[in-house]
Structure formats: structure tokens, C-alpha cells
PDB file of C-alpha atoms in Angstrom:
ATOM      1  CA  ASN A   1      69.754 135.290  97.183  1.00  0.00           C
ATOM      2  CA  LEU A   2      71.886 134.556  94.064  1.00  0.00           C
ATOM      3  CA  VAL A   3      75.449 134.650  95.330  1.00  0.00           C
ATOM      4  CA  SER A   4      77.505 136.551  92.404  1.00  0.00           C
ATOM      5  CA  LEU A   5      79.438 134.436  91.204  1.00  0.00           C
ATOM      6  CA  ASN A   6      82.604 135.442  88.790  1.00  0.00           C
ATOM      7  CA  ILE A   7      83.712 131.761  86.963  1.00  0.00           C
ATOM      8  CA  MET A   8      86.166 131.701  84.042  1.00  0.00           C
ATOM      9  CA  ASP A   9      85.814 128.565  82.154  1.00  0.00           C
ATOM     10  CA  LYS A  10      89.033 128.293  80.352  1.00  0.00           C
ATOM     11  CA  PRO A  11      89.700 125.241  78.206  1.00  0.00           C
ATOM     12  CA  ASP A  12      93.119 122.917  78.121  1.00  0.00           C
ATOM     13  CA  LEU A  13      93.844 123.093  74.208  1.00  0.00           C
ATOM     14  CA  ASN A  14      94.221 126.816  73.239  1.00  0.00           C
ATOM     15  CA  ASN A  15      93.370 126.115  69.605  1.00  0.00           C
ATOM     16  CA  PHE A  16      91.055 123.641  68.430  1.00  0.00           C
ATOM     17  CA  ILE A  17      89.757 122.801  65.134  1.00  0.00           C
ATOM     18  CA  GLY A  18      87.013 121.437  64.908  1.00  0.00           C
ATOM     19  CA  GLY A  19      86.227 119.056  61.808  1.00  0.00           C
ATOM     20  CA  SER A  20      84.574 120.042  58.801  1.00  0.00           C
ATOM     21  CA  GLY A  21      80.897 120.500  58.150  1.00  0.00           C
ATOM     22  CA  VAL A  22      79.016 121.476  61.365  1.00  0.00           C
ATOM     23  CA  TYR A  23      81.122 123.328  63.168  1.00  0.00           C
ATOM     24  CA  MET A  24      83.327 124.950  60.131  1.00  0.00           C
ATOM     25  CA  ASP A  25      80.489 125.487  58.200  1.00  0.00           C
ATOM     26  CA  ASN A  26      78.461 127.732  61.189  1.00  0.00           C
ATOM     27  CA  VAL A  27      80.677 130.710  61.907  1.00  0.00           C
ATOM     28  CA  VAL A  28      78.201 130.928  65.151  1.00  0.00           C
ATOM     29  CA  LEU A  29      78.588 127.599  66.255  1.00  0.00           C
ATOM     30  CA  ARG A  30      82.400 127.888  65.666  1.00  0.00           C
ATOM     31  CA  GLN A  31      82.963 130.142  67.819  1.00  0.00           C
ATOM     32  CA  ARG A  32      79.959 129.253  70.333  1.00  0.00           C
ATOM     33  CA  MET A  33      82.352 125.566  71.075  1.00  0.00           C
ATOM     34  CA  ARG A  34      85.545 127.794  70.875  1.00  0.00           C
ATOM     35  CA  THR A  35      86.351 126.681  67.214  1.00  0.00           C
ATOM     36  CA  MET A  36      88.457 128.021  65.078  1.00  0.00           C
ATOM     37  CA  ASP A  37      88.806 127.693  61.217  1.00  0.00           C
ATOM     38  CA  TYR A  38      92.043 125.362  59.543  1.00  0.00           C
ATOM     39  CA  THR A  39      93.517 129.340  58.112  1.00  0.00           C
ATOM     40  CA  GLY A  40      93.023 130.982  61.867  1.00  0.00           C
ATOM     41  CA  VAL A  41      95.944 128.364  62.879  1.00  0.00           C
ATOM     42  CA  LEU A  42      98.033 127.415  60.156  1.00  0.00           C
ATOM     43  CA  GLY A  43      97.849 131.023  58.053  1.00  0.00           C
ATOM     44  CA  LEU A  44      97.844 130.422  54.266  1.00  0.00           C
ATOM     45  CA  GLY A  45     100.606 130.940  51.769  1.00  0.00           C
ATOM     46  CA  LYS A  46      99.946 129.804  48.027  1.00  0.00           C
ATOM     47  CA  ILE A  47      99.563 126.022  48.698  1.00  0.00           C
ATOM     48  CA  SER A  48      96.460 124.831  50.821  1.00  0.00           C
ATOM     49  CA  PRO A  49      97.581 124.671  54.469  1.00  0.00           C
ATOM     50  CA  TYR A  50      95.233 120.790  54.117  1.00  0.00           C
ATOM     51  CA  HIS A  51      95.534 117.591  51.903  1.00  0.00           C
ATOM     52  CA  ASN A  52      98.632 119.238  49.873  1.00  0.00           C
ATOM     53  CA  THR A  53     100.938 116.007  49.494  1.00  0.00           C
ATOM     54  CA  PHE A  54     100.148 116.111  45.768  1.00  0.00           C
ATOM     55  CA  ILE A  55     100.223 120.317  45.064  1.00  0.00           C
ATOM     56  CA  TYR A  56     104.311 119.005  46.466  1.00  0.00           C
ATOM     57  CA  LEU A  57     104.665 115.740  44.616  1.00  0.00           C
ATOM     58  CA  PRO A  58     101.676 115.757  42.098  1.00  0.00           C
ATOM     59  CA  LYS A  59     101.319 113.387  40.163  1.00  0.00           C
ATOM     60  CA  GLY A  60     101.605 114.750  36.661  1.00  0.00           C
ATOM     61  CA  THR A  61     105.114 116.221  37.453  1.00  0.00           C
ATOM     62  CA  TYR A  62     106.255 113.456  39.788  1.00  0.00           C
ATOM     63  CA  GLU A  63     104.970 109.596  38.562  1.00  0.00           C
ATOM     64  CA  ALA A  64     106.359 108.786  35.400  1.00  0.00           C
ATOM     65  CA  SER A  65     110.101 109.983  36.703  1.00  0.00           C
ATOM     66  CA  HIS A  66     109.742 108.699  40.403  1.00  0.00           C
ATOM     67  CA  PRO A  67     106.749 106.111  40.810  1.00  0.00           C
ATOM     68  CA  ASP A  68     108.126 104.879  44.379  1.00  0.00           C
ATOM     69  CA  TRP A  69     107.251 108.216  46.003  1.00  0.00           C
ATOM     70  CA  TYR A  70     103.094 107.163  45.356  1.00  0.00           C
ATOM     71  CA  SER A  71     101.226 104.564  47.315  1.00  0.00           C
ATOM     72  CA  ASN A  72     100.473 101.190  46.161  1.00  0.00           C
ATOM     73  CA  PHE A  73      96.702 102.516  45.572  1.00  0.00           C
ATOM     74  CA  GLY A  74      98.185 105.772  44.265  1.00  0.00           C
ATOM     75  CA  THR A  75      96.062 107.944  46.274  1.00  0.00           C
ATOM     76  CA  GLN A  76      98.521 108.857  49.109  1.00  0.00           C
ATOM     77  CA  VAL A  77     102.193 109.459  49.230  1.00  0.00           C
ATOM     78  CA  CYS A  78     104.413 105.639  49.809  1.00  0.00           C
ATOM     79  CA  TYR A  79     105.995 107.670  53.413  1.00  0.00           C
ATOM     80  CA  THR A  80     108.653 105.630  52.537  1.00  0.00           C
ATOM     81  CA  ALA A  81     108.823 105.616  49.148  1.00  0.00           C
ATOM     82  CA  HIS A  82     108.621 102.111  48.260  1.00  0.00           C
ATOM     83  CA  GLY A  83     112.611 101.585  50.811  1.00  0.00           C
ATOM     84  CA  ASN A  84     114.479 103.128  47.238  1.00  0.00           C
ATOM     85  CA  LYS A  85     116.696 105.312  49.734  1.00  0.00           C
ATOM     86  CA  GLU A  86     118.398 107.790  47.016  1.00  0.00           C
ATOM     87  CA  GLU A  87     114.814 108.665  45.784  1.00  0.00           C
ATOM     88  CA  TYR A  88     113.035 108.904  49.431  1.00  0.00           C
ATOM     89  CA  ASN A  89     116.609 111.415  49.952  1.00  0.00           C
ATOM     90  CA  LEU A  90     114.693 112.985  46.379  1.00  0.00           C
ATOM     91  CA  MET A  91     112.024 112.882  47.483  1.00  0.00           C
ATOM     92  CA  ILE A  92     112.279 114.794  50.879  1.00  0.00           C
ATOM     93  CA  GLN A  93     114.271 117.493  48.858  1.00  0.00           C
ATOM     94  CA  THR A  94     111.665 117.958  46.533  1.00  0.00           C
ATOM     95  CA  VAL A  95     109.338 118.844  49.349  1.00  0.00           C
ATOM     96  CA  PHE A  96     111.903 120.609  50.797  1.00  0.00           C
ATOM     97  CA  GLU A  97     112.249 123.088  48.439  1.00  0.00           C
ATOM     98  CA  LYS A  98     108.885 124.011  47.669  1.00  0.00           C
ATOM     99  CA  MET A  99     108.027 124.197  51.655  1.00  0.00           C
ATOM    100  CA  LEU A 100     111.467 126.206  51.930  1.00  0.00           C
ATOM    101  CA  GLU A 101     110.309 129.047  48.994  1.00  0.00           C
ATOM    102  CA  GLU A 102     106.582 129.446  50.788  1.00  0.00           C
ATOM    103  CA  VAL A 103     107.674 129.829  53.871  1.00  0.00           C
ATOM    104  CA  THR A 104     109.750 132.413  52.081  1.00  0.00           C
ATOM    105  CA  THR A 105     107.554 133.728  50.337  1.00  0.00           C
ATOM    106  CA  TYR A 106     104.770 134.539  52.964  1.00  0.00           C
ATOM    107  CA  ASN A 107     107.654 134.467  56.474  1.00  0.00           C
ATOM    108  CA  LEU A 108     105.442 131.106  57.553  1.00  0.00           C
ATOM    109  CA  ASP A 109     106.463 129.547  60.744  1.00  0.00           C
ATOM    110  CA  ILE A 110     104.238 127.588  60.233  1.00  0.00           C
ATOM    111  CA  ILE A 111     103.531 124.243  56.897  1.00  0.00           C
ATOM    112  CA  THR A 112     101.416 121.339  57.247  1.00  0.00           C
ATOM    113  CA  PHE A 113     102.803 118.233  55.101  1.00  0.00           C
ATOM    114  CA  THR A 114      99.016 116.577  54.688  1.00  0.00           C
ATOM    115  CA  MET A 115      98.191 113.196  53.622  1.00  0.00           C
ATOM    116  CA  GLU A 116      95.348 113.747  51.597  1.00  0.00           C
ATOM    117  CA  ASP A 117      91.673 112.391  51.657  1.00  0.00           C
ATOM    118  CA  GLU A 118      91.537 109.550  51.206  1.00  0.00           C
ATOM    119  CA  SER A 119      91.772 106.413  53.875  1.00  0.00           C
ATOM    120  CA  ARG A 120      94.949 103.672  52.343  1.00  0.00           C
ATOM    121  CA  CYS A 121      97.983 104.222  53.150  1.00  0.00           C
ATOM    122  CA  CYS A 122     100.648 102.581  50.997  1.00  0.00           C
ATOM    123  CA  ASN A 123     101.104  98.972  51.760  1.00  0.00           C
ATOM    124  CA  CYS A 124     103.908  97.809  50.021  1.00  0.00           C
ATOM    125  CA  ALA A 125     106.714  96.258  51.566  1.00  0.00           C
ATOM    126  CA  SER A 126     109.181  98.623  53.246  1.00  0.00           C
ATOM    127  CA  CYS A 127     105.565 101.010  54.351  1.00  0.00           C
ATOM    128  CA  LYS A 128     104.635  97.111  55.905  1.00  0.00           C
ATOM    129  CA  ALA A 129     108.268  96.701  57.657  1.00  0.00           C
ATOM    130  CA  ALA A 130     108.099 100.927  58.750  1.00  0.00           C
ATOM    131  CA  LYS A 131     104.364  99.107  60.177  1.00  0.00           C
ATOM    132  CA  ALA A 132     106.427  96.654  62.418  1.00  0.00           C
ATOM    133  CA  LYS A 133     109.071  98.199  62.743  1.00  0.00           C
ATOM    134  CA  TYR A 134     107.305 101.586  64.117  1.00  0.00           C
ATOM    135  CA  GLY A 135     104.215 100.111  65.827  1.00  0.00           C
ATOM    136  CA  ALA A 136     101.466 102.108  63.337  1.00  0.00           C
ATOM    137  CA  ASP A 137     101.081 103.377  59.833  1.00  0.00           C
ATOM    138  CA  SER A 138     101.749 106.511  60.791  1.00  0.00           C
ATOM    139  CA  GLY A 139     105.266 106.001  61.850  1.00  0.00           C
ATOM    140  CA  ALA A 140     106.705 106.927  58.367  1.00  0.00           C
ATOM    141  CA  VAL A 141     104.985 109.879  58.412  1.00  0.00           C
ATOM    142  CA  VAL A 142     106.799 110.400  61.764  1.00  0.00           C
ATOM    143  CA  GLU A 143     110.167 109.672  60.084  1.00  0.00           C
ATOM    144  CA  PHE A 144     109.247 111.712  57.104  1.00  0.00           C
ATOM    145  CA  CYS A 145     108.370 115.357  58.709  1.00  0.00           C
ATOM    146  CA  ASN A 146     111.305 114.926  61.287  1.00  0.00           C
ATOM    147  CA  ASN A 147     113.668 114.419  58.447  1.00  0.00           C
ATOM    148  CA  LEU A 148     111.601 117.602  56.459  1.00  0.00           C
ATOM    149  CA  SER A 149     112.615 118.716  60.056  1.00  0.00           C
ATOM    150  CA  ASP A 150     116.030 118.613  60.038  1.00  0.00           C
ATOM    151  CA  LYS A 151     116.154 120.612  56.389  1.00  0.00           C
ATOM    152  CA  PHE A 152     115.177 123.432  57.265  1.00  0.00           C
ATOM    153  CA  LYS A 153     117.180 123.171  60.980  1.00  0.00           C
ATOM    154  CA  GLU A 154     120.412 122.483  58.690  1.00  0.00           C
ATOM    155  CA  TYR A 155     119.604 125.386  56.091  1.00  0.00           C
ATOM    156  CA  TYR A 156     119.091 127.743  58.545  1.00  0.00           C
ATOM    157  CA  ALA A 157     121.464 126.565  60.552  1.00  0.00           C
ATOM    158  CA  ALA A 158     123.978 127.237  57.127  1.00  0.00           C
ATOM    159  CA  ASN A 159     122.731 130.721  56.228  1.00  0.00           C
ATOM    160  CA  SER A 160     122.614 132.426  60.253  1.00  0.00           C
ATOM    161  CA  ILE A 161     118.928 132.749  60.277  1.00  0.00           C
ATOM    162  CA  ASN A 162     117.477 132.838  63.646  1.00  0.00           C
ATOM    163  CA  LYS A 163     114.187 131.283  62.881  1.00  0.00           C
ATOM    164  CA  GLU A 164     111.420 127.663  63.976  1.00  0.00           C
ATOM    165  CA  ILE A 165     109.548 125.871  61.323  1.00  0.00           C
ATOM    166  CA  ASN A 166     106.682 124.058  62.719  1.00  0.00           C
ATOM    167  CA  ILE A 167     105.480 121.208  60.728  1.00  0.00           C
ATOM    168  CA  LEU A 168     101.839 119.686  61.074  1.00  0.00           C
ATOM    169  CA  PHE A 169     100.818 116.569  60.210  1.00  0.00           C
ATOM    170  CA  PHE A 170      96.823 115.497  59.463  1.00  0.00           C
ATOM    171  CA  ALA A 171      96.521 111.565  61.298  1.00  0.00           C
ATOM    172  CA  TYR A 172      93.349 110.191  60.221  1.00  0.00           C
ATOM    173  CA  TYR A 173      92.171 107.607  58.737  1.00  0.00           C
ATOM    174  CA  CYS A 174      94.832 104.829  58.435  1.00  0.00           C
ATOM    175  CA  PHE A 175      97.571 106.944  60.701  1.00  0.00           C
ATOM    176  CA  THR A 176      94.900 107.444  63.422  1.00  0.00           C
ATOM    177  CA  GLU A 177      97.686 105.405  66.079  1.00  0.00           C
ATOM    178  CA  ALA A 178      99.907 106.652  66.823  1.00  0.00           C
ATOM    179  CA  PRO A 179     103.680 105.424  67.056  1.00  0.00           C
ATOM    180  CA  ASN A 180     105.554 103.229  69.741  1.00  0.00           C
ATOM    181  CA  PRO A 181     107.605 106.834  71.353  1.00  0.00           C
ATOM    182  CA  SER A 182     110.550 104.500  72.141  1.00  0.00           C
ATOM    183  CA  VAL A 183     111.447 103.775  68.489  1.00  0.00           C
ATOM    184  CA  VAL A 184     109.917 106.867  67.202  1.00  0.00           C
ATOM    185  CA  GLN A 185     109.103 110.586  68.277  1.00  0.00           C
ATOM    186  CA  CYS A 186     107.790 113.820  66.769  1.00  0.00           C
ATOM    187  CA  ARG A 187     111.138 116.178  67.518  1.00  0.00           C
ATOM    188  CA  ASP A 188     109.541 119.321  69.099  1.00  0.00           C
ATOM    189  CA  ASN A 189     108.185 121.298  66.295  1.00  0.00           C
ATOM    190  CA  VAL A 190     107.150 118.665  64.700  1.00  0.00           C
TER     191      VAL A 190
END
């Protein structure tokens, strides 16, 4: 005789996004593995939710007047603006304004600022100093996204808007290693 069992397996992660390739390309496999595609988690606006730093900061528009916004390889943004505080603040403001338009137009509560699909990150003196300070290249990304988070919170508070935005970023290639949590941590909405 077989014993009748009612077993439910609940994964530790509510929403898992498999990487590109077989999990994303095969819907049946994706469902069996309980994974979601990016749009099921991130929602969609006009701006792509992945590899979008150059969509927010197109090189053709900004590189000539704001070269510090881009890595010394030109394949990623420089998350420290090469140490130029004025340019860094303008970079944050530019991304924030575009994100705010996206969030408002499409009523989003999740938005991304995701690295380009390139293995190298900026190795300018300021990024090297940030890596030493945070213990990983990703520390500058976390700090950048935290500053975007602060902009949203300030804007919503000043305009009496009861809303919270979650900001996501990709952490792979040179950004895989987490920064030292005693130096920098993601805000609760990053």
C-alpha cells in the first residue's frame, strides 16, 4: 500500500530570474524551474530594464560635454564620474529626471539602472579609490543607486507623494563581489 502524501515544496526565493539562454528561451523549462522572465519581475516602460545605462546616458548625446560620465574604456559608465563631484551630481540628476519621467508615465514602482553587458569596469583613479574604500568595484554602483534612491525620496517628500521606488542594478562581471557592508549597504529600496 502506498501512503497518501500531500507535500508542498516552497522555494526560498519567491521570484527567481534565470540567466539568459535556455531558461529564458524555453517557456516550458522556465515554468518547470519556477523562473520568471525579466519583464515578469521588472515591468516595462519605454526604457529597457536591462543593460540600460547608455539608454539613460547616451554617449552620442553626452560624451562630448560630459566625458567623465564614461569609463576610461568607454564600455560602461563611470560610477564615480572620475572623481569630479560636480559632474557626478549632474550625472545623478540626469538619470533621476529620466527615471522620474519613466516611473510617472508608466506608473512603475520598480526601475533599473543596469550595467552594460561588458566585462570591464572603469579603472580610473577615482574608481580604484572607491574599490579600495568599499572593498569591491560594486561599492561605487551601490553608492550611485543609493544616491538615486535619495533623489526619489526627496522628490516624493517635497511633493507629498506617497510612493516608494525600488531601484535594481545588475551585479555580474566586475561587479559580482559585494562591497564591505560596514562601509556601504544598499538602501532598503535598492
